[in-house]
PDB file of C-alpha atoms in Angstrom:
ATOM      1  CA  MET B   8     -53.342 -37.454 -46.510  1.00  0.00           C
ATOM      2  CA  VAL B   9     -52.366 -37.171 -50.152  1.00  0.00           C
ATOM      3  CA  ALA B  10     -52.181 -33.368 -49.831  1.00  0.00           C
ATOM      4  CA  ILE B  11     -49.856 -33.646 -46.850  1.00  0.00           C
ATOM      5  CA  MET B  12     -47.590 -36.066 -48.716  1.00  0.00           C
ATOM      6  CA  ARG B  13     -47.539 -33.723 -51.705  1.00  0.00           C
ATOM      7  CA  GLU B  14     -46.551 -30.775 -49.470  1.00  0.00           C
ATOM      8  CA  LEU B  15     -43.901 -32.908 -47.768  1.00  0.00           C
ATOM      9  CA  GLY B  16     -42.517 -33.844 -51.179  1.00  0.00           C
ATOM     10  CA  LYS B  17     -42.334 -30.155 -52.184  1.00  0.00           C
ATOM     11  CA  ALA B  18     -40.567 -29.353 -48.921  1.00  0.00           C
ATOM     12  CA  MET B  19     -38.023 -32.122 -49.482  1.00  0.00           C
ATOM     13  CA  CYS B  20     -37.411 -30.914 -53.042  1.00  0.00           C
ATOM     14  CA  PHE B  21     -36.767 -27.421 -51.683  1.00  0.00           C
ATOM     15  CA  VAL B  22     -34.389 -28.728 -48.989  1.00  0.00           C
ATOM     16  CA  CYS B  23     -32.441 -30.586 -51.668  1.00  0.00           C
ATOM     17  CA  SER B  24     -32.319 -27.562 -53.994  1.00  0.00           C
ATOM     18  CA  VAL B  25     -29.291 -25.365 -54.647  1.00  0.00           C
ATOM     19  CA  GLU B  26     -31.215 -22.227 -53.626  1.00  0.00           C
ATOM     20  CA  PHE B  27     -31.890 -23.610 -50.149  1.00  0.00           C
ATOM     21  CA  TRP B  28     -28.281 -24.572 -49.509  1.00  0.00           C
ATOM     22  CA  ARG B  29     -27.010 -21.279 -50.871  1.00  0.00           C
ATOM     23  CA  MET B  30     -29.427 -19.362 -48.674  1.00  0.00           C
ATOM     24  CA  ALA B  31     -29.238 -21.491 -45.531  1.00  0.00           C
ATOM     25  CA  VAL B  32     -25.599 -22.481 -45.494  1.00  0.00           C
ATOM     26  CA  LEU B  33     -23.543 -20.065 -47.551  1.00  0.00           C
ATOM     27  CA  TRP B  34     -25.245 -16.888 -46.332  1.00  0.00           C
ATOM     28  CA  THR B  35     -24.959 -18.038 -42.735  1.00  0.00           C
ATOM     29  CA  PHE B  36     -21.326 -19.002 -43.258  1.00  0.00           C
ATOM     30  CA  SER B  37     -20.485 -15.653 -44.877  1.00  0.00           C
ATOM     31  CA  LEU B  38     -22.265 -13.750 -42.106  1.00  0.00           C
ATOM     32  CA  LEU B  39     -20.392 -15.638 -39.398  1.00  0.00           C
ATOM     33  CA  THR B  40     -17.114 -15.136 -41.272  1.00  0.00           C
ATOM     34  CA  SER B  41     -17.747 -11.395 -41.480  1.00  0.00           C
ATOM     35  CA  TYR B  42     -18.476 -11.181 -37.761  1.00  0.00           C
ATOM     36  CA  TRP B  43     -15.345 -13.215 -36.997  1.00  0.00           C
ATOM     37  CA  GLN B  44     -13.184 -10.879 -39.108  1.00  0.00           C
ATOM     38  CA  LEU B  45     -14.718  -7.845 -37.432  1.00  0.00           C
ATOM     39  CA  TYR B  46     -14.124  -9.323 -33.988  1.00  0.00           C
ATOM     40  CA  THR B  47     -10.513 -10.271 -34.677  1.00  0.00           C
ATOM     41  CA  THR B  48      -9.600  -6.912 -36.216  1.00  0.00           C
ATOM     42  CA  ARG B  49     -11.183  -5.014 -33.346  1.00  0.00           C
ATOM     43  CA  HIS B  50      -9.464  -7.040 -30.658  1.00  0.00           C
ATOM     44  CA  SER B  51      -6.119  -7.742 -32.241  1.00  0.00           C
ATOM     45  CA  SER B  52      -3.042  -5.777 -31.260  1.00  0.00           C
ATOM     46  CA  LYS B  53      -2.341  -4.964 -34.906  1.00  0.00           C
ATOM     47  CA  SER B  54      -5.141  -2.445 -35.269  1.00  0.00           C
ATOM     48  CA  TYR B  55      -4.061   1.167 -35.197  1.00  0.00           C
ATOM     49  CA  CYS B  56      -5.998   4.349 -34.755  1.00  0.00           C
ATOM     50  CA  PHE B  57      -4.409   7.372 -36.368  1.00  0.00           C
ATOM     51  CA  PRO B  58      -5.293  10.843 -35.125  1.00  0.00           C
ATOM     52  CA  ARG B  59      -6.761  13.205 -37.646  1.00  0.00           C
ATOM     53  CA  CYS B  60      -4.235  15.763 -38.723  1.00  0.00           C
ATOM     54  CA  LYS B  61      -4.775  18.763 -40.919  1.00  0.00           C
ATOM     55  CA  PRO B  62      -1.898  20.531 -42.581  1.00  0.00           C
ATOM     56  CA  GLN B  63      -1.801  24.270 -42.172  1.00  0.00           C
ATOM     57  CA  VAL B  64      -3.483  25.855 -45.161  1.00  0.00           C
ATOM     58  CA  SER B  65      -3.185  29.475 -46.186  1.00  0.00           C
ATOM     59  CA  GLN B  66      -6.327  31.541 -46.523  1.00  0.00           C
ATOM     60  CA  THR B  67      -6.122  31.538 -50.318  1.00  0.00           C
ATOM     61  CA  MET B  68      -5.701  27.748 -50.523  1.00  0.00           C
ATOM     62  CA  ARG B  69      -8.634  26.822 -48.286  1.00  0.00           C
ATOM     63  CA  PRO B  70     -11.446  24.791 -49.849  1.00  0.00           C
ATOM     64  CA  VAL B  71     -14.519  26.930 -50.506  1.00  0.00           C
ATOM     65  CA  SER B  72     -18.033  25.762 -49.719  1.00  0.00           C
ATOM     66  CA  VAL B  73     -21.250  27.561 -50.622  1.00  0.00           C
ATOM     67  CA  ILE B  74     -24.340  26.845 -48.527  1.00  0.00           C
ATOM     68  CA  THR B  75     -27.744  28.147 -49.581  1.00  0.00           C
ATOM     69  CA  GLY B  76     -30.332  28.396 -46.829  1.00  0.00           C
ATOM     70  CA  ALA B  77     -27.560  28.727 -44.279  1.00  0.00           C
ATOM     71  CA  THR B  78     -29.488  30.828 -41.767  1.00  0.00           C
ATOM     72  CA  SER B  79     -31.236  27.977 -39.936  1.00  0.00           C
ATOM     73  CA  GLY B  80     -31.697  24.242 -39.650  1.00  0.00           C
ATOM     74  CA  LEU B  81     -29.467  21.911 -41.639  1.00  0.00           C
ATOM     75  CA  GLY B  82     -27.823  24.768 -43.515  1.00  0.00           C
ATOM     76  CA  ALA B  83     -26.700  26.390 -40.268  1.00  0.00           C
ATOM     77  CA  ALA B  84     -25.507  23.036 -38.908  1.00  0.00           C
ATOM     78  CA  ALA B  85     -23.532  22.409 -42.105  1.00  0.00           C
ATOM     79  CA  ALA B  86     -21.991  25.875 -41.852  1.00  0.00           C
ATOM     80  CA  HIS B  87     -20.900  25.212 -38.264  1.00  0.00           C
ATOM     81  CA  ALA B  88     -19.424  21.816 -39.172  1.00  0.00           C
ATOM     82  CA  LEU B  89     -17.590  23.011 -42.284  1.00  0.00           C
ATOM     83  CA  SER B  90     -16.111  26.007 -40.491  1.00  0.00           C
ATOM     84  CA  ARG B  91     -14.720  23.626 -37.847  1.00  0.00           C
ATOM     85  CA  GLU B  92     -13.201  21.529 -40.661  1.00  0.00           C
ATOM     86  CA  GLY B  93     -11.324  24.530 -42.033  1.00  0.00           C
ATOM     87  CA  PHE B  94     -13.459  25.381 -45.057  1.00  0.00           C
ATOM     88  CA  TYR B  95     -13.987  28.920 -46.239  1.00  0.00           C
ATOM     89  CA  VAL B  96     -17.769  28.950 -45.821  1.00  0.00           C
ATOM     90  CA  VAL B  97     -19.902  31.170 -48.044  1.00  0.00           C
ATOM     91  CA  LEU B  98     -23.303  31.633 -46.432  1.00  0.00           C
ATOM     92  CA  VAL B  99     -26.234  32.433 -48.720  1.00  0.00           C
ATOM     93  CA  GLY B 100     -29.624  33.525 -47.406  1.00  0.00           C
ATOM     94  CA  ARG B 101     -32.500  35.953 -47.881  1.00  0.00           C
ATOM     95  CA  SER B 102     -32.251  37.768 -44.562  1.00  0.00           C
ATOM     96  CA  SER B 103     -29.172  39.876 -43.848  1.00  0.00           C
ATOM     97  CA  CYS B 104     -30.157  39.954 -40.171  1.00  0.00           C
ATOM     98  CA  LEU B 105     -30.217  36.146 -39.938  1.00  0.00           C
ATOM     99  CA  LEU B 106     -26.979  35.907 -41.924  1.00  0.00           C
ATOM    100  CA  SER B 107     -25.175  38.230 -39.513  1.00  0.00           C
ATOM    101  CA  LYS B 108     -26.626  36.253 -36.590  1.00  0.00           C
ATOM    102  CA  ILE B 109     -25.283  32.927 -37.904  1.00  0.00           C
ATOM    103  CA  VAL B 110     -21.896  34.520 -38.660  1.00  0.00           C
ATOM    104  CA  THR B 111     -21.755  35.761 -35.063  1.00  0.00           C
ATOM    105  CA  GLU B 112     -22.706  32.311 -33.727  1.00  0.00           C
ATOM    106  CA  ILE B 113     -20.002  30.587 -35.756  1.00  0.00           C
ATOM    107  CA  LYS B 114     -17.381  33.207 -34.833  1.00  0.00           C
ATOM    108  CA  THR B 115     -18.305  32.711 -31.162  1.00  0.00           C
ATOM    109  CA  GLN B 116     -17.566  28.994 -31.438  1.00  0.00           C
ATOM    110  CA  LYS B 117     -14.510  29.353 -33.688  1.00  0.00           C
ATOM    111  CA  GLU B 118     -12.900  32.784 -33.744  1.00  0.00           C
ATOM    112  CA  ASP B 119     -10.660  32.067 -36.722  1.00  0.00           C
ATOM    113  CA  ALA B 120     -13.503  30.739 -38.912  1.00  0.00           C
ATOM    114  CA  TYR B 121     -13.388  31.909 -42.516  1.00  0.00           C
ATOM    115  CA  LEU B 122     -16.857  33.142 -43.436  1.00  0.00           C
ATOM    116  CA  LYS B 123     -18.471  35.289 -46.090  1.00  0.00           C
ATOM    117  CA  ALA B 124     -22.197  36.049 -46.223  1.00  0.00           C
ATOM    118  CA  PHE B 125     -24.237  37.010 -49.267  1.00  0.00           C
ATOM    119  CA  GLN B 126     -27.856  38.109 -49.213  1.00  0.00           C
ATOM    120  CA  VAL B 127     -29.614  36.430 -52.151  1.00  0.00           C
ATOM    121  CA  ASP B 128     -33.265  35.877 -53.027  1.00  0.00           C
ATOM    122  CA  LEU B 129     -33.267  32.552 -54.848  1.00  0.00           C
ATOM    123  CA  MET B 130     -36.734  33.324 -56.249  1.00  0.00           C
ATOM    124  CA  SER B 131     -35.245  36.046 -58.451  1.00  0.00           C
ATOM    125  CA  PHE B 132     -33.019  35.216 -61.414  1.00  0.00           C
ATOM    126  CA  GLN B 133     -31.521  38.689 -61.255  1.00  0.00           C
ATOM    127  CA  SER B 134     -30.576  38.194 -57.601  1.00  0.00           C
ATOM    128  CA  ILE B 135     -28.945  34.859 -58.483  1.00  0.00           C
ATOM    129  CA  LEU B 136     -26.979  36.415 -61.348  1.00  0.00           C
ATOM    130  CA  ASP B 137     -25.895  39.284 -59.074  1.00  0.00           C
ATOM    131  CA  PHE B 138     -24.745  36.713 -56.501  1.00  0.00           C
ATOM    132  CA  LYS B 139     -22.769  34.821 -59.145  1.00  0.00           C
ATOM    133  CA  SER B 140     -20.910  37.938 -60.239  1.00  0.00           C
ATOM    134  CA  SER B 141     -20.382  39.091 -56.625  1.00  0.00           C
ATOM    135  CA  LEU B 142     -19.009  35.680 -55.657  1.00  0.00           C
ATOM    136  CA  GLN B 143     -16.655  35.599 -58.644  1.00  0.00           C
ATOM    137  CA  GLN B 144     -15.455  39.114 -57.895  1.00  0.00           C
ATOM    138  CA  TRP B 145     -14.922  38.277 -54.232  1.00  0.00           C
ATOM    139  CA  LEU B 146     -12.917  35.163 -55.155  1.00  0.00           C
ATOM    140  CA  LEU B 147     -10.774  37.221 -57.549  1.00  0.00           C
ATOM    141  CA  ASN B 148     -10.212  39.980 -54.988  1.00  0.00           C
ATOM    142  CA  SER B 149      -9.300  37.393 -52.345  1.00  0.00           C
ATOM    143  CA  GLU B 150      -6.828  35.790 -54.778  1.00  0.00           C
ATOM    144  CA  MET B 151      -8.616  32.486 -54.311  1.00  0.00           C
ATOM    145  CA  HIS B 152      -9.232  29.859 -56.974  1.00  0.00           C
ATOM    146  CA  LEU B 153     -12.500  30.422 -58.826  1.00  0.00           C
ATOM    147  CA  SER B 154     -13.748  26.874 -58.213  1.00  0.00           C
ATOM    148  CA  ILE B 155     -16.149  25.874 -55.470  1.00  0.00           C
ATOM    149  CA  GLN B 156     -15.191  22.613 -53.776  1.00  0.00           C
ATOM    150  CA  LEU B 157     -18.526  22.013 -52.044  1.00  0.00           C
ATOM    151  CA  LEU B 158     -22.024  23.270 -52.836  1.00  0.00           C
ATOM    152  CA  ILE B 159     -24.913  22.551 -50.487  1.00  0.00           C
ATOM    153  CA  ASN B 160     -28.243  23.541 -52.029  1.00  0.00           C
ATOM    154  CA  ASN B 161     -30.251  23.681 -48.837  1.00  0.00           C
ATOM    155  CA  ALA B 162     -32.606  26.600 -49.465  1.00  0.00           C
ATOM    156  CA  GLY B 163     -36.189  25.516 -48.961  1.00  0.00           C
ATOM    157  CA  ILE B 164     -38.987  27.158 -50.836  1.00  0.00           C
ATOM    158  CA  LEU B 165     -42.585  26.561 -49.801  1.00  0.00           C
ATOM    159  CA  ALA B 166     -45.260  28.190 -51.904  1.00  0.00           C
ATOM    160  CA  THR B 167     -48.631  28.084 -50.163  1.00  0.00           C
ATOM    161  CA  SER B 168     -50.383  30.223 -52.747  1.00  0.00           C
ATOM    162  CA  SER B 169     -49.895  31.162 -56.364  1.00  0.00           C
ATOM    163  CA  ARG B 170     -47.377  34.011 -56.504  1.00  0.00           C
ATOM    164  CA  LEU B 171     -45.177  35.268 -59.285  1.00  0.00           C
ATOM    165  CA  THR B 172     -41.445  35.881 -59.139  1.00  0.00           C
ATOM    166  CA  PRO B 173     -40.148  39.301 -60.258  1.00  0.00           C
ATOM    167  CA  GLU B 174     -39.496  37.736 -63.673  1.00  0.00           C
ATOM    168  CA  GLY B 175     -43.130  36.609 -63.987  1.00  0.00           C
ATOM    169  CA  TYR B 176     -42.681  32.900 -63.233  1.00  0.00           C
ATOM    170  CA  ASP B 177     -44.857  30.994 -60.784  1.00  0.00           C
ATOM    171  CA  GLU B 178     -43.024  30.409 -57.496  1.00  0.00           C
TER     172      GLU B 178
END
């Protein structure tokens, strides 16, 4: 009986504490207030929905995105989405066959998509440096700004055994 009274006393102390009232009353009140604001803004006549508009952008002023691992999976999905948004999409992958396939797929969905594909082996420093200089040269020749607005490092590398890169590093 004494133990029950002691537990009841602890419970009453907790009910009378600031923490309880903050948790039980104020959190509940703020949650209900948030739902009320959401409800009223959704159903009021003052809410407006503006259509998405994109100003016409010249080829040289388009934002440039570089996607590594763009031949399949999330990289390919990102390439499709960014080309629909008007980006100049630079596709980077190991296989030239898969790169041309993804370029064809994107061009089928959006004929005026701006795409450039580079074959790069990200396991080789020399291949990466060659890509860097090729990309810079392409941007200069296209009279585009040398900055990249979006970089998606999506290339996945899975080493199942110990192999060395051409430079002698472990993959």
